[in-house]
CSV table of N, CA and C in Angstrom, one decimal:
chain,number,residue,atom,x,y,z
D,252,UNK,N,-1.8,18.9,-26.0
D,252,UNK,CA,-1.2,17.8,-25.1
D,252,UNK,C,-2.3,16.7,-25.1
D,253,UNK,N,-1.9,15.6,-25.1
D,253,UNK,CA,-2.9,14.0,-25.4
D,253,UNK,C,-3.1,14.5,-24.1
D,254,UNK,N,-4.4,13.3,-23.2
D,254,UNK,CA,-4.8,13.3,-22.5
D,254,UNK,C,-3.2,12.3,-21.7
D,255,UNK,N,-2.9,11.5,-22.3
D,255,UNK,CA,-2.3,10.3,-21.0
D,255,UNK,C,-0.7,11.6,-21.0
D,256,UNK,N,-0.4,12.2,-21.6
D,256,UNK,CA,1.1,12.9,-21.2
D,256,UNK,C,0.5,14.1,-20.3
D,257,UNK,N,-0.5,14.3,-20.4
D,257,UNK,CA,-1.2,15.3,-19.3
D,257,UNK,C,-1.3,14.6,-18.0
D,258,UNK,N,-1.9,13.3,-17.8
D,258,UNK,CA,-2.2,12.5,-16.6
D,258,UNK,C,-0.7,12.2,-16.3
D,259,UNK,N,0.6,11.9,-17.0
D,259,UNK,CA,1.6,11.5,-16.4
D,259,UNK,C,2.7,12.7,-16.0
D,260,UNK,N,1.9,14.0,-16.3
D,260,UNK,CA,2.4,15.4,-15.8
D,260,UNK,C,2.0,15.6,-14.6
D,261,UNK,N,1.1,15.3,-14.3
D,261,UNK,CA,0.2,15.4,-13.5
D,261,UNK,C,0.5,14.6,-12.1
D,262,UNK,N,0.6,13.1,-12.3
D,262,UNK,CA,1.1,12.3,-11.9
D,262,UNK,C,2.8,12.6,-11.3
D,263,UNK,N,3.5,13.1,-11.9
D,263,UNK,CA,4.7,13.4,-11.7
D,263,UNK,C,5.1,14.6,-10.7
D,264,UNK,N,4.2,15.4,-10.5
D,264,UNK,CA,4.0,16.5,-9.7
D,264,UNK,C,3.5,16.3,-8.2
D,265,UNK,N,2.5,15.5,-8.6
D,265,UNK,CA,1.5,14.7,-7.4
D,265,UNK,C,2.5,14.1,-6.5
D,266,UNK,N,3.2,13.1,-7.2
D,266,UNK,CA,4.1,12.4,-6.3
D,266,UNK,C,5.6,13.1,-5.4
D,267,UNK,N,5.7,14.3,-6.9
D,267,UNK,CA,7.1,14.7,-6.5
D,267,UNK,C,6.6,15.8,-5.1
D,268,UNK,N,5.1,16.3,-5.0
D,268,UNK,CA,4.7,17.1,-4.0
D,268,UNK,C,4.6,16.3,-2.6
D,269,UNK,N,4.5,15.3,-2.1
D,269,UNK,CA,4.8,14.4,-1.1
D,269,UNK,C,6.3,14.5,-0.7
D,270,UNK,N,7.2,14.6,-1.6
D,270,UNK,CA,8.3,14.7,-0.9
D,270,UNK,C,8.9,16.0,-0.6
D,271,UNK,N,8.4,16.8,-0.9
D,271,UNK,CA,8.8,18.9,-1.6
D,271,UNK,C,9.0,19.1,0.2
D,272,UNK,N,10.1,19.6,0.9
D,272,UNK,CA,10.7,20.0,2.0
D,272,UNK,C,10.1,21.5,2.6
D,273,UNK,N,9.4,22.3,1.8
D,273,UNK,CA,9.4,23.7,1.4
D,273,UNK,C,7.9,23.6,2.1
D,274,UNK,N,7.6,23.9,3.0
D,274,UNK,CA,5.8,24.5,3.3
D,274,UNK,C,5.3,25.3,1.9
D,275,UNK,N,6.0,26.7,1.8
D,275,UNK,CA,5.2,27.6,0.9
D,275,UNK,C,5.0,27.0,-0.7
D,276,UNK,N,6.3,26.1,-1.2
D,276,UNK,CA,6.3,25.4,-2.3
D,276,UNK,C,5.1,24.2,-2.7
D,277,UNK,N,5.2,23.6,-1.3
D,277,UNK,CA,4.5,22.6,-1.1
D,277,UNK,C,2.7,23.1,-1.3
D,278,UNK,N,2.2,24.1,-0.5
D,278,UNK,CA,1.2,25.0,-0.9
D,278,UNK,C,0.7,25.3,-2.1
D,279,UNK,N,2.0,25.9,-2.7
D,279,UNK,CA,1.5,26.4,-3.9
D,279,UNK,C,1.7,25.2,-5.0
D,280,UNK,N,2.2,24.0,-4.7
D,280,UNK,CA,2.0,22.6,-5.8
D,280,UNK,C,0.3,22.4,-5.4
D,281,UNK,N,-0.1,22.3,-4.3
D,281,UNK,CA,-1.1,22.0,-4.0
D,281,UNK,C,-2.4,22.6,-4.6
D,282,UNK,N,-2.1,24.1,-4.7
D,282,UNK,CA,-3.2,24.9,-5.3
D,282,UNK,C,-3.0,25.0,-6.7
D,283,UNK,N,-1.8,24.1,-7.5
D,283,UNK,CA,-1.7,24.3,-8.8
D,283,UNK,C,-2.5,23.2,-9.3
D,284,UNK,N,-2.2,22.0,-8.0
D,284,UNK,CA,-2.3,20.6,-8.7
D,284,UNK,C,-3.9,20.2,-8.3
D,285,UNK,N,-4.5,20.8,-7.9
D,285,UNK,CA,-6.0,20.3,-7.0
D,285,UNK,C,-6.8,22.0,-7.6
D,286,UNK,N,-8.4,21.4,-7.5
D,286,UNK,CA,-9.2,22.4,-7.3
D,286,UNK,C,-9.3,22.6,-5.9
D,287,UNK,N,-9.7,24.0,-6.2
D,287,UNK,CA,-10.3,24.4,-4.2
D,287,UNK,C,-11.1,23.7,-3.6
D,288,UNK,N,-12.0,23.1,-4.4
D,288,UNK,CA,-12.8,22.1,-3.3
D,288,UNK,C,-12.5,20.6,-3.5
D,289,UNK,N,-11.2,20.2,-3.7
D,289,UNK,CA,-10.9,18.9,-4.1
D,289,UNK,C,-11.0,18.0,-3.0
D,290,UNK,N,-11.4,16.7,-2.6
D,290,UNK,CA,-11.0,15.8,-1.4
D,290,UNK,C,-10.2,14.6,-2.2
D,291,UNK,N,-9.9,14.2,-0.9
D,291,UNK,CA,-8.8,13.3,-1.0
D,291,UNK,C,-9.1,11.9,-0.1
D,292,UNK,N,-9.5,10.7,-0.2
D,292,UNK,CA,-9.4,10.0,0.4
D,292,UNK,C,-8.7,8.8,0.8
D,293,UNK,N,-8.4,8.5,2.0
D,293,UNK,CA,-7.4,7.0,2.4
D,293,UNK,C,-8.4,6.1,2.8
D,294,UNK,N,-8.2,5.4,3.2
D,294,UNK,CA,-9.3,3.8,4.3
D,294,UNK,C,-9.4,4.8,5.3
D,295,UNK,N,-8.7,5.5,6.1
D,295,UNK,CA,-8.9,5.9,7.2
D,295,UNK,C,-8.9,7.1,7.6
D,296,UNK,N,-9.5,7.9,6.6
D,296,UNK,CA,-9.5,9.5,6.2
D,296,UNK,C,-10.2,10.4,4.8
D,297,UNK,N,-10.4,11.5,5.3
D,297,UNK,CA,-11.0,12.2,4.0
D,297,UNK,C,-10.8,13.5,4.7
D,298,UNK,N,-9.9,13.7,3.4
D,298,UNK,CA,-9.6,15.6,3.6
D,298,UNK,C,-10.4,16.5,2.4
D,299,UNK,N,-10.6,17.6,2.6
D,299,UNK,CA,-11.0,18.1,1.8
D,299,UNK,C,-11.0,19.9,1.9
D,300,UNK,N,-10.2,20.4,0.5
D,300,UNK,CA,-9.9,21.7,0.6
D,300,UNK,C,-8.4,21.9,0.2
D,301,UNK,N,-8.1,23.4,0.1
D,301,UNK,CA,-6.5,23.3,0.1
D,301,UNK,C,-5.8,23.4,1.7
D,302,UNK,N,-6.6,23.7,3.0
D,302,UNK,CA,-5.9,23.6,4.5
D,302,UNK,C,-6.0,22.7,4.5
D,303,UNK,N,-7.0,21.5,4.2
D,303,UNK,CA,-6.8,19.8,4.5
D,303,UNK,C,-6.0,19.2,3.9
D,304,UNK,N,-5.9,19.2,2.8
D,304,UNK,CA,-4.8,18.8,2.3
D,304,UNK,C,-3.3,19.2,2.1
D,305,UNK,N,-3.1,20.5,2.3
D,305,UNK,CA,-1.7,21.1,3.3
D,305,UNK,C,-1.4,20.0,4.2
D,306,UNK,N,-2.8,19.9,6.0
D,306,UNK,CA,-1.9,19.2,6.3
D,306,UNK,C,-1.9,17.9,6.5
D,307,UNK,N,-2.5,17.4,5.3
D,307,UNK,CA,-2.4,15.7,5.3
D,307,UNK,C,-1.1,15.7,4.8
D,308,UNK,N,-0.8,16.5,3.7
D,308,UNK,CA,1.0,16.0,3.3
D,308,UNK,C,1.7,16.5,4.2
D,309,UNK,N,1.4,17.1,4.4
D,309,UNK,CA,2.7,18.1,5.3
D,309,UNK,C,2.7,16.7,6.6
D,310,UNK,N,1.8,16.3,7.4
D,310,UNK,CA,1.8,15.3,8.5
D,310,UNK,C,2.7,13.9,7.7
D,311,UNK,N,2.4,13.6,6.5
D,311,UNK,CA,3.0,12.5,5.7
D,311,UNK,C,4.0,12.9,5.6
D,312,UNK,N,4.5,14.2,5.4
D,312,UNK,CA,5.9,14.1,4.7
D,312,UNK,C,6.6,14.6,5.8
D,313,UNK,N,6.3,14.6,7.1
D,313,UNK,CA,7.1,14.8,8.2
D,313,UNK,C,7.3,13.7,8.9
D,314,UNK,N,6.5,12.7,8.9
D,314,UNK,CA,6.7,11.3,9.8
D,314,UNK,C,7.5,10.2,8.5
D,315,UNK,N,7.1,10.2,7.2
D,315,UNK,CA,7.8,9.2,6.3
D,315,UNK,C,8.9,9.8,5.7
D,316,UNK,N,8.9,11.2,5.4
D,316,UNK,CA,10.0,12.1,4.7
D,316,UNK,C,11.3,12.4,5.8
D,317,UNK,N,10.4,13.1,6.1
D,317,UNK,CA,11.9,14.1,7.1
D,317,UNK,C,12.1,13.1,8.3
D,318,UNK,N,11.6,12.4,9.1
D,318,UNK,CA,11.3,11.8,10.2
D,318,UNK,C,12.4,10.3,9.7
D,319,UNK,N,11.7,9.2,9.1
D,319,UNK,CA,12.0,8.5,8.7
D,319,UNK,C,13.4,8.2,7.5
D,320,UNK,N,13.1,9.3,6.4
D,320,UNK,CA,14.1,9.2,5.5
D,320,UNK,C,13.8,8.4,4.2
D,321,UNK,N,12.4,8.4,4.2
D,321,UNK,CA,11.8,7.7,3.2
D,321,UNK,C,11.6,8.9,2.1
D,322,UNK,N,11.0,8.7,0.5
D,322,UNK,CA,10.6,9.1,-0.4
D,322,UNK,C,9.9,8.7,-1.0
D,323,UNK,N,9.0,9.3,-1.7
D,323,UNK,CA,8.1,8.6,-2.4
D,323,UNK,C,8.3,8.8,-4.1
D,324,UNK,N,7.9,7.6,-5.0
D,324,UNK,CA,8.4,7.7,-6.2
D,324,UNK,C,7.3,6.9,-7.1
D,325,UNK,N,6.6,7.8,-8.1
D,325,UNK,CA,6.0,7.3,-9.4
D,325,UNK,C,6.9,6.0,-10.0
D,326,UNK,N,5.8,5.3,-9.8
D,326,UNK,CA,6.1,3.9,-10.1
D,326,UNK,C,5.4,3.5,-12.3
D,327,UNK,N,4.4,3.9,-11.9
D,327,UNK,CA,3.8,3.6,-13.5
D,327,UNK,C,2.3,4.7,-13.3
D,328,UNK,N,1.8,5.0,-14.8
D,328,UNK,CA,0.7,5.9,-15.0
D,328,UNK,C,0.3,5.2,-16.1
D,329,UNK,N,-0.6,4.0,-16.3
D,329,UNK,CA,-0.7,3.7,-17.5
D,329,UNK,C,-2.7,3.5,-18.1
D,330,UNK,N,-3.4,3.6,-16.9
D,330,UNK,CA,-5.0,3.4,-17.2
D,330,UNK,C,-5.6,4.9,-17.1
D,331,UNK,N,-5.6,5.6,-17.8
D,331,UNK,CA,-6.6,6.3,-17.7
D,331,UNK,C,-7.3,6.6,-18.9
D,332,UNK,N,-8.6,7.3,-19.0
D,332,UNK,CA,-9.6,8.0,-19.6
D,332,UNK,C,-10.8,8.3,-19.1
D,333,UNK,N,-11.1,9.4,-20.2
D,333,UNK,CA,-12.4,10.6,-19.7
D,333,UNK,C,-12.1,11.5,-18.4
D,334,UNK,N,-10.5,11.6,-18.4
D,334,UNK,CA,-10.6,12.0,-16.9
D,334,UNK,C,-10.1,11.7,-15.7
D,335,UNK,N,-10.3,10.5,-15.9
D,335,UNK,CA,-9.8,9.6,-14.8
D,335,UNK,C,-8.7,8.8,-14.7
D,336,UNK,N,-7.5,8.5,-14.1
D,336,UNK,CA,-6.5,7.7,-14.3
D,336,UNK,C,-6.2,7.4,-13.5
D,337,UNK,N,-5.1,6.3,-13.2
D,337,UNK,CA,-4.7,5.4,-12.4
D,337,UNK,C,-3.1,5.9,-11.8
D,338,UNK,N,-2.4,5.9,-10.9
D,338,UNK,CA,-1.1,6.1,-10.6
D,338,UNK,C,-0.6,5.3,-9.1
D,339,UNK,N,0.5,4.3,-10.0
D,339,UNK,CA,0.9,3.7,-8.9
D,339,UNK,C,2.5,4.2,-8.2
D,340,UNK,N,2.6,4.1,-7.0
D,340,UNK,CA,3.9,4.9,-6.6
D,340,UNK,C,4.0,3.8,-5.5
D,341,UNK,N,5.6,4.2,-4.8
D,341,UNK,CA,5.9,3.3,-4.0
D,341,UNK,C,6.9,4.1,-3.1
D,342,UNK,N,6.9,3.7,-1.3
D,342,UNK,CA,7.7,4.7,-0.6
D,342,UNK,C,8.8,3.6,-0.7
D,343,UNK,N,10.4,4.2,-0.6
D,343,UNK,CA,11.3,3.7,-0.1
D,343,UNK,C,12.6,4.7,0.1
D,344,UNK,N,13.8,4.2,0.3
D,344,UNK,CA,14.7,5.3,0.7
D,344,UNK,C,15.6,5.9,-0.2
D,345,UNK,N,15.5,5.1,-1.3
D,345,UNK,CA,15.8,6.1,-2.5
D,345,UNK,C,15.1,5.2,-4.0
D,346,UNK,N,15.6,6.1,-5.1
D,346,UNK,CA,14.2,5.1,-6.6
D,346,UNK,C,15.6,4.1,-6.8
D,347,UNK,N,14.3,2.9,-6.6
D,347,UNK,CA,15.4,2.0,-7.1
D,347,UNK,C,15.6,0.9,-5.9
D,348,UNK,N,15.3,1.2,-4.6
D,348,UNK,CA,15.7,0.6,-3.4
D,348,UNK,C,14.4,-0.1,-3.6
D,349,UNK,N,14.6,-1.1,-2.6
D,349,UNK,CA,13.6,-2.1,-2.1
D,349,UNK,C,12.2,-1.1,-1.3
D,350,UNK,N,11.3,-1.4,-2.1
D,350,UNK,CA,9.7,-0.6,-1.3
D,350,UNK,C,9.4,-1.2,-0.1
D,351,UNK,N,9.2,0.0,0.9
D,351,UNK,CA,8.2,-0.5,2.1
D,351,UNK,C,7.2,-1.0,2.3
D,352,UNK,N,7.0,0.1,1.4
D,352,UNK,CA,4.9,0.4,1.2
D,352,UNK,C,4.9,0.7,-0.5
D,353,UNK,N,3.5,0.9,-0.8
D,353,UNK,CA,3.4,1.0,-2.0
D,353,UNK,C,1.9,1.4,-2.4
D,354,UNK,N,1.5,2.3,-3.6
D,354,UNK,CA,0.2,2.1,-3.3
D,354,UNK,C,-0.5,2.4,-5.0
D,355,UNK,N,-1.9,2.3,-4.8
D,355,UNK,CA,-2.4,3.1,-6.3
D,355,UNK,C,-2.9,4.4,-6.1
D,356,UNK,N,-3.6,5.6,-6.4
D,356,UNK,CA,-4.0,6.7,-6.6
D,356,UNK,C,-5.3,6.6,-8.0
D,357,UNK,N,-6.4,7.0,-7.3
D,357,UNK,CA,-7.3,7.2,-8.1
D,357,UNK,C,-7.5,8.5,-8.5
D,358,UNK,N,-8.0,9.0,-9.2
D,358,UNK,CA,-7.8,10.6,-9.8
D,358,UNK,C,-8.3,10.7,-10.6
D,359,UNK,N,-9.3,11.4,-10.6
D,359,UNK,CA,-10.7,12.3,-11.2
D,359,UNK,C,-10.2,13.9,-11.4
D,360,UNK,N,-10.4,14.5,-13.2
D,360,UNK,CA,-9.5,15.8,-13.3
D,360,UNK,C,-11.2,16.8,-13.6
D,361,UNK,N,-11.2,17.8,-13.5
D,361,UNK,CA,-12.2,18.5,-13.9
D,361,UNK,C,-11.8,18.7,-15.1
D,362,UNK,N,-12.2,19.8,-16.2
D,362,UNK,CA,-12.3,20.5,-17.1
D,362,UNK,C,-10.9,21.5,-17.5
D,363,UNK,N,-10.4,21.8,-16.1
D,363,UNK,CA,-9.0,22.6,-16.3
D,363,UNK,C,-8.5,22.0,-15.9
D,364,UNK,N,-8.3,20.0,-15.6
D,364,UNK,CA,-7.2,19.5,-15.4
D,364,UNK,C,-6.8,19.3,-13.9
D,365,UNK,N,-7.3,20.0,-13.2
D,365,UNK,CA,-7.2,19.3,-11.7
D,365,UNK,C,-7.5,18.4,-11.2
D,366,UNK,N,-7.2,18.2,-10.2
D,366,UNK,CA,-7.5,16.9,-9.4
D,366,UNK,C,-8.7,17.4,-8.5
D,367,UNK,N,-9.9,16.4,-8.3
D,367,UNK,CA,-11.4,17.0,-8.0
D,367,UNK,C,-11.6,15.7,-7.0
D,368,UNK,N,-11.1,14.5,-7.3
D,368,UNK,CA,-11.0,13.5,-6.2
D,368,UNK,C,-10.0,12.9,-6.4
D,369,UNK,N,-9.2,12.4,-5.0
D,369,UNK,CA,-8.1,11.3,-5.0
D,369,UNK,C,-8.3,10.5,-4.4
D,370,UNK,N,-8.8,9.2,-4.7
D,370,UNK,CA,-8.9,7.9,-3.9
D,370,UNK,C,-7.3,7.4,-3.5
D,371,UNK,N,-6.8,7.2,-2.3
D,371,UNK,CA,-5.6,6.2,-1.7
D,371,UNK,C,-5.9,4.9,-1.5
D,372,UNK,N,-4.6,4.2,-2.5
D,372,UNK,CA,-5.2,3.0,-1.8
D,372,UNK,C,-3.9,2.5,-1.7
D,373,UNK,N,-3.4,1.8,-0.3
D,373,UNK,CA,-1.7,1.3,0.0
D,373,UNK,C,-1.7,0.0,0.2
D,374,UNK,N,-0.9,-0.7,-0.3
D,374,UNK,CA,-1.1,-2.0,-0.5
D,374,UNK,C,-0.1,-2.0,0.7
């Protein structure tokens, strides 16, 4: 597998795991898609682990998902190398609708392909 259809697998998982309804599903995307000691950072936060980041999504996907009625959806994956790539997504209330919010995702993979850091950044 090339490196950029791995980063857009990857990518596609990442995003579709923000919206995933299921706690124990949601868990185990997390421990597929992240190393154990991965952090994750926003402007106004830094998680790190698989219990921190449980419940950073799980808090997102209860106030924008289930709460609100929003979704979140891969927008483009098109900069990466060595590892590193870029992914932009955007929330709104279905793909295709007008975005609320919107953001980029920085993303550093180790050696087996996980995610080892996620930079947020929401425009």
């Amino acid at each position: 597998m090339t490196e950029d259809v791995m980063q857009h697998a990857i990518a596609v998982h990442y995003v579709s795991l923000w919206n995933e309804p299921d706690a124990q599903a949601r868990r185990s995307a997390i421990e597929h898609l992240f190393a154990p000691d991965a952090v994750h950072h926003t402007p106004s936060m830094s998680v790190k682990g698989y219990d921190e980041l449980e419940r950073r999504i799980a808090d997102a996907h209860a106030k924008w998902v289930r709460a609100a009625g929003y979704g979140f959806f891969l927008t483009d994956v098109t900069r990466g190398h060595h590892g590193g790539f870029l992914l932009d997504w955007h929330m709104a209330t279905s793909e295709g609708s007008e975005p609320v919010s919107s953001g980029t995702d920085f993303m550093m993979l180790n050696e087996h392909c996980r995610v080892v850091l996620d930079y947020q950044f929401v425009r």
